[in-house]
Amino acid sequence: MRKNVLIVGAGGVAHVVAHKCAMYNDILGDICIASRTRKKCEAIIESVLRKKHMKDPSRKLYSRQVNALDVPALIDLIRDTKSKIVINVGQAFINMAVMDACLETGAVYMDTAIHEEPDKVCENPPWYANYEWKRKDRFKANAQTAILGIGFDPGVVNAWCALAKKDYFDTIDTIDILDVNAGSHGKYFATNFDTEINFREFKKVWTWIDRKWVLQKVHSIRMDYDFPVVGSQPVYLTGHDELHSLSKNMDANSVRFWMGFGDHYLNVFKVLSNIG
C-alpha cells in the first residue's frame, strides 16, 4: 500500500522535496503540497511536471491551502489526503502544530529545522529539549515515527557523525561542521536560507565546548579553511540545530558549527542589525 505524502510549505526547500518525492512516487503514492499561499504550491507542481519528474504519471500531484498553525485544519487535511507521511518544510514556527496533528492522525512526521517561537530568539540550549523532544514519549507510546532534521545540516552531517562513531573511531574529542556557500545569484545582499530565521539565528552563538554550553558573540571567532573545489574561505563560529542533538548523542567533548560569510555580507548584516 502506498503511503501518500503531504508536504507542508512551499518555499525553496519544499521545491526540492517535491521534486525528489515525485521521482519516487511509485513508492510514495499521491503527493499533496499545502501552504498559506496556494499559487506557490502550484508553481512547484508546474516545475515538477515541466521537468517530467513524476515517475508514475498515474499518481496525483496536487495542492491545498492551509494555515499550518491551525491544528484542527491540519488534522482534517492529513485525513482528507490520506497521507501517512507528513514532511514539514514550512517556517520553523509551525513545527509543534504539525507534530501535534501527526500525533492525532498517526502520520509519520519529518522536518528539516528546529522549532522556534516567534517571541523567543536564540533560546537557552538544548533547543530540541525545549520543544520537539517533549513529544518523544507520545510518539513512542503510539509506536509512531518522527524524524527531526532530515536536510543536510542538520541531517546528512548527523548521519556521517553516527557512521564515524560506529565504524571508524574509538573515541571522538571534537566535531567541527564547516558550512560554506561560494555561489552567487548576483544580488546585492541575500541570505543562505529563510531571511527571518537567518537573522534570528545570529543574535547569540551557543556552542558545545568541553562538555558544556558556552555563549559567544556573533561573528567574533573566525577561521580560514581551504575547502575542496571552492578554495580558502572564511568561516565563523555559529550556533546551529545539530549541536543540540550531537552534544547529546555523540559523547564528544566539543561540537562546533562554522558558517561561511564574506566581508560584504557581514558589512550589510551589521548595518541592518544596527538599524534594528
C-alpha positions as protocol buffer text, in pm:
chain_id: "A"
residue {
  index: 1
  type: MET
  ca { x: 0 y: 0 z: 0 }
}
residue {
  index: 2
  type: ARG
  ca { x: 140 y: 338 z: -99 }
}
residue {
  index: 3
  type: LYS
  ca { x: 181 y: 588 z: 182 }
}
residue {
  index: 4
  type: ASN
  ca { x: 72 y: 921 z: 27 }
}
residue {
  index: 5
  type: VAL
  ca { x: 277 y: 1226 z: 124 }
}
residue {
  index: 6
  type: LEU
  ca { x: 172 y: 1568 z: 250 }
}
residue {
  index: 7
  type: ILE
  ca { x: 436 y: 1839 z: 204 }
}
residue {
  index: 8
  type: VAL
  ca { x: 370 y: 2139 z: 429 }
}
residue {
  index: 9
  type: GLY
  ca { x: 533 y: 2455 z: 296 }
}
residue {
  index: 10
  type: ALA
  ca { x: 605 y: 2595 z: -50 }
}
residue {
  index: 11
  type: GLY
  ca { x: 946 y: 2763 z: -29 }
}
residue {
  index: 12
  type: GLY
  ca { x: 1282 y: 2663 z: -169 }
}
residue {
  index: 13
  type: VAL
  ca { x: 1320 y: 2351 z: 45 }
}
residue {
  index: 14
  type: ALA
  ca { x: 966 y: 2238 z: -37 }
}
residue {
  index: 15
  type: HIS
  ca { x: 1052 y: 2278 z: -406 }
}
residue {
  index: 16
  type: VAL
  ca { x: 1342 y: 2032 z: -372 }
}
residue {
  index: 17
  type: VAL
  ca { x: 1140 y: 1791 z: -157 }
}
residue {
  index: 18
  type: ALA
  ca { x: 852 y: 1785 z: -406 }
}
residue {
  index: 19
  type: HIS
  ca { x: 1082 y: 1706 z: -698 }
}
residue {
  index: 20
  type: LYS
  ca { x: 1252 y: 1425 z: -505 }
}
residue {
  index: 21
  type: CYS
  ca { x: 924 y: 1276 z: -381 }
}
residue {
  index: 22
  type: ALA
  ca { x: 785 y: 1285 z: -737 }
}
residue {
  index: 23
  type: MET
  ca { x: 1084 y: 1082 z: -855 }
}
residue {
  index: 24
  type: TYR
  ca { x: 978 y: 809 z: -611 }
}
residue {
  index: 25
  type: ASN
  ca { x: 601 y: 843 z: -631 }
}
residue {
  index: 26
  type: ASP
  ca { x: 572 y: 482 z: -743 }
}
residue {
  index: 27
  type: ILE
  ca { x: 659 y: 403 z: -379 }
}
residue {
  index: 28
  type: LEU
  ca { x: 520 y: 711 z: -204 }
}
residue {
  index: 29
  type: GLY
  ca { x: 187 y: 740 z: -383 }
}
residue {
  index: 30
  type: ASP
  ca { x: -9 y: 1064 z: -416 }
}
residue {
  index: 31
  type: ILE
  ca { x: 162 y: 1391 z: -318 }
}
residue {
  index: 32
  type: CYS
  ca { x: -14 y: 1698 z: -184 }
}
residue {
  index: 33
  type: ILE
  ca { x: 167 y: 2031 z: -135 }
}
residue {
  index: 34
  type: ALA
  ca { x: -4 y: 2262 z: 115 }
}
residue {
  index: 35
  type: SER
  ca { x: 75 y: 2619 z: 216 }
}
residue {
  index: 36
  type: ARG
  ca { x: -87 y: 2950 z: 310 }
}
residue {
  index: 37
  type: THR
  ca { x: -34 y: 3069 z: -48 }
}
residue {
  index: 38
  type: ARG
  ca { x: -166 y: 2811 z: -289 }
}
residue {
  index: 39
  type: LYS
  ca { x: -15 y: 2969 z: -601 }
}
residue {
  index: 40
  type: LYS
  ca { x: 332 y: 2890 z: -462 }
}
residue {
  index: 41
  type: CYS
  ca { x: 231 y: 2524 z: -441 }
}
residue {
  index: 42
  type: GLU
  ca { x: 103 y: 2538 z: -798 }
}
residue {
  index: 43
  type: ALA
  ca { x: 434 y: 2686 z: -916 }
}
residue {
  index: 44
  type: ILE
  ca { x: 618 y: 2389 z: -765 }
}
residue {
  index: 45
  type: ILE
  ca { x: 378 y: 2145 z: -929 }
}
residue {
  index: 46
  type: GLU
  ca { x: 429 y: 2315 z: -1266 }
}
residue {
  index: 47
  type: SER
  ca { x: 806 y: 2278 z: -1224 }
}
residue {
  index: 48
  type: VAL
  ca { x: 779 y: 1908 z: -1138 }
}
residue {
  index: 49
  type: LEU
  ca { x: 557 y: 1839 z: -1439 }
}
residue {
  index: 50
  type: ARG
  ca { x: 765 y: 2051 z: -1676 }
}
residue {
  index: 51
  type: LYS
  ca { x: 1079 y: 1860 z: -1584 }
}
residue {
  index: 52
  type: LYS
  ca { x: 892 y: 1528 z: -1612 }
}
residue {
  index: 53
  type: HIS
  ca { x: 994 y: 1417 z: -1263 }
}
residue {
  index: 54
  type: MET
  ca { x: 674 y: 1220 z: -1194 }
}
residue {
  index: 55
  type: LYS
  ca { x: 797 y: 861 z: -1210 }
}
residue {
  index: 56
  type: ASP
  ca { x: 442 y: 726 z: -1208 }
}
residue {
  index: 57
  type: PRO
  ca { x: 224 y: 970 z: -1408 }
}
residue {
  index: 58
  type: SER
  ca { x: -91 y: 793 z: -1287 }
}
residue {
  index: 59
  type: ARG
  ca { x: -41 y: 921 z: -931 }
}
residue {
  index: 60
  type: LYS
  ca { x: -180 y: 1255 z: -814 }
}
residue {
  index: 61
  type: LEU
  ca { x: 26 y: 1570 z: -752 }
}
residue {
  index: 62
  type: TYR
  ca { x: -197 y: 1849 z: -625 }
}
residue {
  index: 63
  type: SER
  ca { x: -218 y: 2144 z: -386 }
}
residue {
  index: 64
  type: ARG
  ca { x: -425 y: 2265 z: -93 }
}
residue {
  index: 65
  type: GLN
  ca { x: -437 y: 2586 z: 109 }
}
residue {
  index: 66
  type: VAL
  ca { x: -383 y: 2557 z: 484 }
}
residue {
  index: 67
  type: ASN
  ca { x: -285 y: 2762 z: 786 }
}
residue {
  index: 68
  type: ALA
  ca { x: -25 y: 2530 z: 938 }
}
residue {
  index: 69
  type: LEU
  ca { x: -71 y: 2682 z: 1285 }
}
residue {
  index: 70
  type: ASP
  ca { x: -434 y: 2563 z: 1281 }
}
residue {
  index: 71
  type: VAL
  ca { x: -402 y: 2211 z: 1423 }
}
residue {
  index: 72
  type: PRO
  ca { x: -764 y: 2102 z: 1356 }
}
residue {
  index: 73
  type: ALA
  ca { x: -730 y: 2218 z: 994 }
}
residue {
  index: 74
  type: LEU
  ca { x: -407 y: 2020 z: 959 }
}
residue {
  index: 75
  type: ILE
  ca { x: -571 y: 1712 z: 1108 }
}
residue {
  index: 76
  type: ASP
  ca { x: -855 y: 1739 z: 856 }
}
residue {
  index: 77
  type: LEU
  ca { x: -606 y: 1786 z: 571 }
}
residue {
  index: 78
  type: ILE
  ca { x: -397 y: 1482 z: 668 }
}
residue {
  index: 79
  type: ARG
  ca { x: -710 y: 1267 z: 687 }
}
residue {
  index: 80
  type: ASP
  ca { x: -864 y: 1406 z: 370 }
}
residue {
  index: 81
  type: THR
  ca { x: -546 y: 1342 z: 169 }
}
residue {
  index: 82
  type: LYS
  ca { x: -499 y: 1000 z: 335 }
}
residue {
  index: 83
  type: SER
  ca { x: -137 y: 1096 z: 398 }
}
residue {
  index: 84
  type: LYS
  ca { x: 76 y: 857 z: 602 }
}
residue {
  index: 85
  type: ILE
  ca { x: 389 y: 1074 z: 578 }
}
residue {
  index: 86
  type: VAL
  ca { x: 398 y: 1447 z: 655 }
}
residue {
  index: 87
  type: ILE
  ca { x: 711 y: 1638 z: 554 }
}
residue {
  index: 88
  type: ASN
  ca { x: 718 y: 1974 z: 730 }
}
residue {
  index: 89
  type: VAL
  ca { x: 926 y: 2223 z: 533 }
}
residue {
  index: 90
  type: GLY
  ca { x: 744 y: 2539 z: 636 }
}
residue {
  index: 91
  type: GLN
  ca { x: 886 y: 2805 z: 866 }
}
residue {
  index: 92
  type: ALA
  ca { x: 1027 y: 2684 z: 1196 }
}
residue {
  index: 93
  type: PHE
  ca { x: 737 y: 2841 z: 1388 }
}
residue {
  index: 94
  type: ILE
  ca { x: 495 y: 2563 z: 1281 }
}
residue {
  index: 95
  type: ASN
  ca { x: 682 y: 2252 z: 1397 }
}
residue {
  index: 96
  type: MET
  ca { x: 483 y: 2184 z: 1712 }
}
residue {
  index: 97
  type: ALA
  ca { x: 147 y: 2236 z: 1542 }
}
residue {
  index: 98
  type: VAL
  ca { x: 238 y: 1992 z: 1264 }
}
residue {
  index: 99
  type: MET
  ca { x: 375 y: 1741 z: 1517 }
}
residue {
  index: 100
  type: ASP
  ca { x: 51 y: 1755 z: 1716 }
}
residue {
  index: 101
  type: ALA
  ca { x: -153 y: 1698 z: 1400 }
}
residue {
  index: 102
  type: CYS
  ca { x: 62 y: 1395 z: 1319 }
}
residue {
  index: 103
  type: LEU
  ca { x: 18 y: 1257 z: 1671 }
}
residue {
  index: 104
  type: GLU
  ca { x: -358 y: 1286 z: 1632 }
}
residue {
  index: 105
  type: THR
  ca { x: -367 y: 1116 z: 1291 }
}
residue {
  index: 106
  type: GLY
  ca { x: -87 y: 860 z: 1325 }
}
residue {
  index: 107
  type: ALA
  ca { x: 112 y: 1007 z: 1035 }
}
residue {
  index: 108
  type: VAL
  ca { x: 492 y: 993 z: 1023 }
}
residue {
  index: 109
  type: TYR
  ca { x: 644 y: 1334 z: 1099 }
}
residue {
  index: 110
  type: MET
  ca { x: 958 y: 1472 z: 933 }
}
residue {
  index: 111
  type: ASP
  ca { x: 1116 y: 1819 z: 935 }
}
residue {
  index: 112
  type: THR
  ca { x: 1436 y: 1996 z: 838 }
}
residue {
  index: 113
  type: ALA
  ca { x: 1480 y: 2262 z: 1107 }
}
residue {
  index: 114
  type: ILE
  ca { x: 1435 y: 2307 z: 1480 }
}
residue {
  index: 115
  type: HIS
  ca { x: 1122 y: 2470 z: 1625 }
}
residue {
  index: 116
  type: GLU
  ca { x: 1121 y: 2837 z: 1720 }
}
residue {
  index: 117
  type: GLU
  ca { x: 865 y: 3053 z: 1897 }
}
residue {
  index: 118
  type: PRO
  ca { x: 814 y: 3395 z: 1731 }
}
residue {
  index: 119
  type: ASP
  ca { x: 874 y: 3587 z: 2055 }
}
residue {
  index: 120
  type: LYS
  ca { x: 1179 y: 3387 z: 2168 }
}
residue {
  index: 121
  type: VAL
  ca { x: 1510 y: 3432 z: 1986 }
}
residue {
  index: 122
  type: CYS
  ca { x: 1811 y: 3203 z: 2041 }
}
residue {
  index: 123
  type: GLU
  ca { x: 1671 y: 3035 z: 2350 }
}
residue {
  index: 124
  type: ASN
  ca { x: 1891 y: 2866 z: 2606 }
}
residue {
  index: 125
  type: PRO
  ca { x: 2008 y: 2518 z: 2500 }
}
residue {
  index: 126
  type: PRO
  ca { x: 1949 y: 2241 z: 2431 }
}
residue {
  index: 127
  type: TRP
  ca { x: 1694 y: 2364 z: 2178 }
}
residue {
  index: 128
  type: TYR
  ca { x: 1537 y: 2027 z: 2092 }
}
residue {
  index: 129
  type: ALA
  ca { x: 1471 y: 1964 z: 2462 }
}
residue {
  index: 130
  type: ASN
  ca { x: 1270 y: 2287 z: 2478 }
}
residue {
  index: 131
  type: TYR
  ca { x: 1017 y: 2163 z: 2222 }
}
residue {
  index: 132
  type: GLU
  ca { x: 1040 y: 1855 z: 1996 }
}
residue {
  index: 133
  type: TRP
  ca { x: 1187 y: 1610 z: 2246 }
}
residue {
  index: 134
  type: LYS
  ca { x: 894 y: 1679 z: 2479 }
}
residue {
  index: 135
  type: ARG
  ca { x: 678 y: 1487 z: 2228 }
}
residue {
  index: 136
  type: LYS
  ca { x: 910 y: 1183 z: 2217 }
}
residue {
  index: 137
  type: ASP
  ca { x: 720 y: 978 z: 2476 }
}
residue {
  index: 138
  type: ARG
  ca { x: 391 y: 1032 z: 2296 }
}
residue {
  index: 139
  type: PHE
  ca { x: 536 y: 920 z: 1963 }
}
residue {
  index: 140
  type: LYS
  ca { x: 693 y: 619 z: 2132 }
}
residue {
  index: 141
  type: ALA
  ca { x: 367 y: 525 z: 2304 }
}
residue {
  index: 142
  type: ASN
  ca { x: 195 y: 536 z: 1964 }
}
residue {
  index: 143
  type: ALA
  ca { x: 472 y: 328 z: 1800 }
}
residue {
  index: 144
  type: GLN
  ca { x: 491 y: 625 z: 1565 }
}
residue {
  index: 145
  type: THR
  ca { x: 791 y: 764 z: 1376 }
}
residue {
  index: 146
  type: ALA
  ca { x: 920 y: 1121 z: 1394 }
}
residue {
  index: 147
  type: ILE
  ca { x: 1248 y: 1214 z: 1226 }
}
residue {
  index: 148
  type: LEU
  ca { x: 1390 y: 1557 z: 1304 }
}
residue {
  index: 149
  type: GLY
  ca { x: 1634 y: 1743 z: 1079 }
}
residue {
  index: 150
  type: ILE
  ca { x: 1629 y: 1545 z: 753 }
}
residue {
  index: 151
  type: GLY
  ca { x: 1813 y: 1804 z: 543 }
}
residue {
  index: 152
  type: PHE
  ca { x: 2190 y: 1834 z: 502 }
}
residue {
  index: 153
  type: ASP
  ca { x: 2278 y: 2024 z: 817 }
}
residue {
  index: 154
  type: PRO
  ca { x: 2111 y: 1904 z: 1025 }
}
residue {
  index: 155
  type: GLY
  ca { x: 2057 y: 1567 z: 860 }
}
residue {
  index: 156
  type: VAL
  ca { x: 2336 y: 1427 z: 645 }
}
residue {
  index: 157
  type: VAL
  ca { x: 2604 y: 1559 z: 881 }
}
residue {
  index: 158
  type: ASN
  ca { x: 2435 y: 1376 z: 1171 }
}
residue {
  index: 159
  type: ALA
  ca { x: 2439 y: 1054 z: 971 }
}
residue {
  index: 160
  type: TRP
  ca { x: 2808 y: 1099 z: 892 }
}
residue {
  index: 161
  type: CYS
  ca { x: 2883 y: 1159 z: 1261 }
}
residue {
  index: 162
  type: ALA
  ca { x: 2690 y: 845 z: 1355 }
}
residue {
  index: 163
  type: LEU
  ca { x: 2880 y: 644 z: 1093 }
}
residue {
  index: 164
  type: ALA
  ca { x: 3213 y: 779 z: 1218 }
}
residue {
  index: 165
  type: LYS
  ca { x: 3125 y: 684 z: 1575 }
}
residue {
  index: 166
  type: LYS
  ca { x: 3000 y: 338 z: 1478 }
}
residue {
  index: 167
  type: ASP
  ca { x: 3267 y: 228 z: 1230 }
}
residue {
  index: 168
  type: TYR
  ca { x: 3577 y: 448 z: 1240 }
}
residue {
  index: 169
  type: PHE
  ca { x: 3662 y: 595 z: 1581 }
}
residue {
  index: 170
  type: ASP
  ca { x: 3708 y: 454 z: 1930 }
}
residue {
  index: 171
  type: THR
  ca { x: 3664 y: 800 z: 2082 }
}
residue {
  index: 172
  type: ILE
  ca { x: 3578 y: 1141 z: 1938 }
}
residue {
  index: 173
  type: ASP
  ca { x: 3709 y: 1455 z: 2103 }
}
residue {
  index: 174
  type: THR
  ca { x: 3587 y: 1735 z: 1873 }
}
residue {
  index: 175
  type: ILE
  ca { x: 3339 y: 1758 z: 1588 }
}
residue {
  index: 176
  type: ASP
  ca { x: 3373 y: 2058 z: 1357 }
}
residue {
  index: 177
  type: ILE
  ca { x: 3100 y: 2116 z: 1098 }
}
residue {
  index: 178
  type: LEU
  ca { x: 3202 y: 2365 z: 828 }
}
residue {
  index: 179
  type: ASP
  ca { x: 2925 y: 2506 z: 608 }
}
residue {
  index: 180
  type: VAL
  ca { x: 3023 y: 2732 z: 319 }
}
residue {
  index: 181
  type: ASN
  ca { x: 2844 y: 2851 z: 6 }
}
residue {
  index: 182
  type: ALA
  ca { x: 3066 y: 3005 z: -260 }
}
residue {
  index: 183
  type: GLY
  ca { x: 2781 y: 3058 z: -506 }
}
residue {
  index: 184
  type: SER
  ca { x: 2630 y: 3392 z: -607 }
}
residue {
  index: 185
  type: HIS
  ca { x: 2296 y: 3490 z: -755 }
}
residue {
  index: 186
  type: GLY
  ca { x: 2412 y: 3838 z: -838 }
}
residue {
  index: 187
  type: LYS
  ca { x: 2206 y: 4016 z: -573 }
}
residue {
  index: 188
  type: TYR
  ca { x: 2344 y: 4295 z: -357 }
}
residue {
  index: 189
  type: PHE
  ca { x: 2251 y: 4100 z: -44 }
}
residue {
  index: 190
  type: ALA
  ca { x: 2100 y: 3756 z: 4 }
}
residue {
  index: 191
  type: THR
  ca { x: 2083 y: 3513 z: 295 }
}
residue {
  index: 192
  type: ASN
  ca { x: 2164 y: 3144 z: 260 }
}
residue {
  index: 193
  type: PHE
  ca { x: 1812 y: 3043 z: 369 }
}
residue {
  index: 194
  type: ASP
  ca { x: 1491 y: 3191 z: 513 }
}
residue {
  index: 195
  type: THR
  ca { x: 1581 y: 3553 z: 587 }
}
residue {
  index: 196
  type: GLU
  ca { x: 1387 y: 3584 z: 912 }
}
residue {
  index: 197
  type: ILE
  ca { x: 1528 y: 3263 z: 1058 }
}
residue {
  index: 198
  type: ASN
  ca { x: 1875 y: 3357 z: 932 }
}
residue {
  index: 199
  type: PHE
  ca { x: 1871 y: 3689 z: 1117 }
}
residue {
  index: 200
  type: ARG
  ca { x: 1719 y: 3539 z: 1432 }
}
residue {
  index: 201
  type: GLU
  ca { x: 1997 y: 3280 z: 1439 }
}
residue {
  index: 202
  type: PHE
  ca { x: 2268 y: 3546 z: 1457 }
}
residue {
  index: 203
  type: LYS
  ca { x: 2174 y: 3707 z: 1787 }
}
residue {
  index: 204
  type: LYS
  ca { x: 2384 y: 3475 z: 2003 }
}
residue {
  index: 205
  type: VAL
  ca { x: 2627 y: 3190 z: 1948 }
}
residue {
  index: 206
  type: TRP
  ca { x: 2563 y: 2887 z: 2166 }
}
residue {
  index: 207
  type: THR
  ca { x: 2831 y: 2623 z: 2116 }
}
residue {
  index: 208
  type: TRP
  ca { x: 2930 y: 2298 z: 2291 }
}
residue {
  index: 209
  type: ILE
  ca { x: 3283 y: 2326 z: 2434 }
}
residue {
  index: 210
  type: ASP
  ca { x: 3442 y: 2089 z: 2690 }
}
residue {
  index: 211
  type: ARG
  ca { x: 3104 y: 1925 z: 2755 }
}
residue {
  index: 212
  type: LYS
  ca { x: 2921 y: 2243 z: 2845 }
}
residue {
  index: 213
  type: TRP
  ca { x: 2728 y: 2515 z: 2666 }
}
residue {
  index: 214
  type: VAL
  ca { x: 2933 y: 2828 z: 2603 }
}
residue {
  index: 215
  type: LEU
  ca { x: 2791 y: 3161 z: 2488 }
}
residue {
  index: 216
  type: GLN
  ca { x: 2996 y: 3361 z: 2237 }
}
residue {
  index: 217
  type: LYS
  ca { x: 2940 y: 3686 z: 2047 }
}
residue {
  index: 218
  type: VAL
  ca { x: 2813 y: 3661 z: 1691 }
}
residue {
  index: 219
  type: HIS
  ca { x: 3084 y: 3658 z: 1419 }
}
residue {
  index: 220
  type: SER
  ca { x: 3355 y: 3703 z: 1682 }
}
residue {
  index: 221
  type: ILE
  ca { x: 3556 y: 3385 z: 1617 }
}
residue {
  index: 222
  type: ARG
  ca { x: 3688 y: 3334 z: 1264 }
}
residue {
  index: 223
  type: MET
  ca { x: 3878 y: 3054 z: 1095 }
}
residue {
  index: 224
  type: ASP
  ca { x: 4005 y: 3037 z: 737 }
}
residue {
  index: 225
  type: TYR
  ca { x: 3976 y: 2692 z: 584 }
}
residue {
  index: 226
  type: ASP
  ca { x: 4099 y: 2558 z: 249 }
}
residue {
  index: 227
  type: PHE
  ca { x: 3800 y: 2369 z: 108 }
}
residue {
  index: 228
  type: PRO
  ca { x: 3794 y: 2134 z: -188 }
}
residue {
  index: 229
  type: VAL
  ca { x: 3658 y: 2298 z: -506 }
}
residue {
  index: 230
  type: VAL
  ca { x: 3588 y: 2645 z: -358 }
}
residue {
  index: 231
  type: GLY
  ca { x: 3932 y: 2703 z: -202 }
}
residue {
  index: 232
  type: SER
  ca { x: 4012 y: 2912 z: 104 }
}
residue {
  index: 233
  type: GLN
  ca { x: 3703 y: 3059 z: 269 }
}
residue {
  index: 234
  type: PRO
  ca { x: 3644 y: 3244 z: 598 }
}
residue {
  index: 235
  type: VAL
  ca { x: 3408 y: 3069 z: 840 }
}
residue {
  index: 236
  type: TYR
  ca { x: 3272 y: 3194 z: 1171 }
}
residue {
  index: 237
  type: LEU
  ca { x: 3171 y: 3006 z: 1485 }
}
residue {
  index: 238
  type: THR
  ca { x: 2792 y: 2995 z: 1485 }
}
residue {
  index: 239
  type: GLY
  ca { x: 2510 y: 2825 z: 1670 }
}
residue {
  index: 240
  type: HIS
  ca { x: 2311 y: 2565 z: 1479 }
}
residue {
  index: 241
  type: ASP
  ca { x: 2047 y: 2295 z: 1522 }
}
residue {
  index: 242
  type: GLU
  ca { x: 2264 y: 1984 z: 1514 }
}
residue {
  index: 243
  type: LEU
  ca { x: 2484 y: 2098 z: 1802 }
}
residue {
  index: 244
  type: HIS
  ca { x: 2186 y: 2036 z: 2028 }
}
residue {
  index: 245
  type: SER
  ca { x: 2144 y: 1672 z: 1924 }
}
residue {
  index: 246
  type: LEU
  ca { x: 2508 y: 1577 z: 1858 }
}
residue {
  index: 247
  type: SER
  ca { x: 2611 y: 1705 z: 2201 }
}
residue {
  index: 248
  type: LYS
  ca { x: 2366 y: 1454 z: 2349 }
}
residue {
  index: 249
  type: ASN
  ca { x: 2425 y: 1157 z: 2120 }
}
residue {
  index: 250
  type: MET
  ca { x: 2793 y: 1163 z: 2022 }
}
residue {
  index: 251
  type: ASP
  ca { x: 2983 y: 1164 z: 2354 }
}
residue {
  index: 252
  type: ALA
  ca { x: 3222 y: 1427 z: 2216 }
}
residue {
  index: 253
  type: ASN
  ca { x: 3399 y: 1686 z: 2430 }
}
residue {
  index: 254
  type: SER
  ca { x: 3323 y: 1967 z: 2184 }
}
residue {
  index: 255
  type: VAL
  ca { x: 3088 y: 2015 z: 1888 }
}
residue {
  index: 256
  type: ARG
  ca { x: 3129 y: 2333 z: 1683 }
}
residue {
  index: 257
  type: PHE
  ca { x: 2948 y: 2471 z: 1380 }
}
residue {
  index: 258
  type: TRP
  ca { x: 3119 y: 2712 z: 1141 }
}
residue {
  index: 259
  type: MET
  ca { x: 2938 y: 2907 z: 869 }
}
residue {
  index: 260
  type: GLY
  ca { x: 3096 y: 3096 z: 581 }
}
residue {
  index: 261
  type: PHE
  ca { x: 3033 y: 3469 z: 536 }
}
residue {
  index: 262
  type: GLY
  ca { x: 3204 y: 3715 z: 304 }
}
residue {
  index: 263
  type: ASP
  ca { x: 3304 y: 4065 z: 411 }
}
residue {
  index: 264
  type: HIS
  ca { x: 3021 y: 4224 z: 211 }
}
residue {
  index: 265
  type: TYR
  ca { x: 2759 y: 4007 z: 379 }
}
residue {
  index: 266
  type: LEU
  ca { x: 2896 y: 4093 z: 723 }
}
residue {
  index: 267
  type: ASN
  ca { x: 2901 y: 4466 z: 647 }
}
residue {
  index: 268
  type: VAL
  ca { x: 2539 y: 4468 z: 532 }
}
residue {
  index: 269
  type: PHE
  ca { x: 2435 y: 4245 z: 821 }
}
residue {
  index: 270
  type: LYS
  ca { x: 2599 y: 4482 z: 1068 }
}
residue {
  index: 271
  type: VAL
  ca { x: 2422 y: 4784 z: 920 }
}
residue {
  index: 272
  type: LEU
  ca { x: 2084 y: 4608 z: 930 }
}
residue {
  index: 273
  type: SER
  ca { x: 2148 y: 4496 z: 1289 }
}
residue {
  index: 274
  type: ASN
  ca { x: 2237 y: 4850 z: 1394 }
}
residue {
  index: 275
  type: ILE
  ca { x: 1924 y: 4986 z: 1228 }
}
residue {
  index: 276
  type: GLY
  ca { x: 1720 y: 4721 z: 1411 }
}
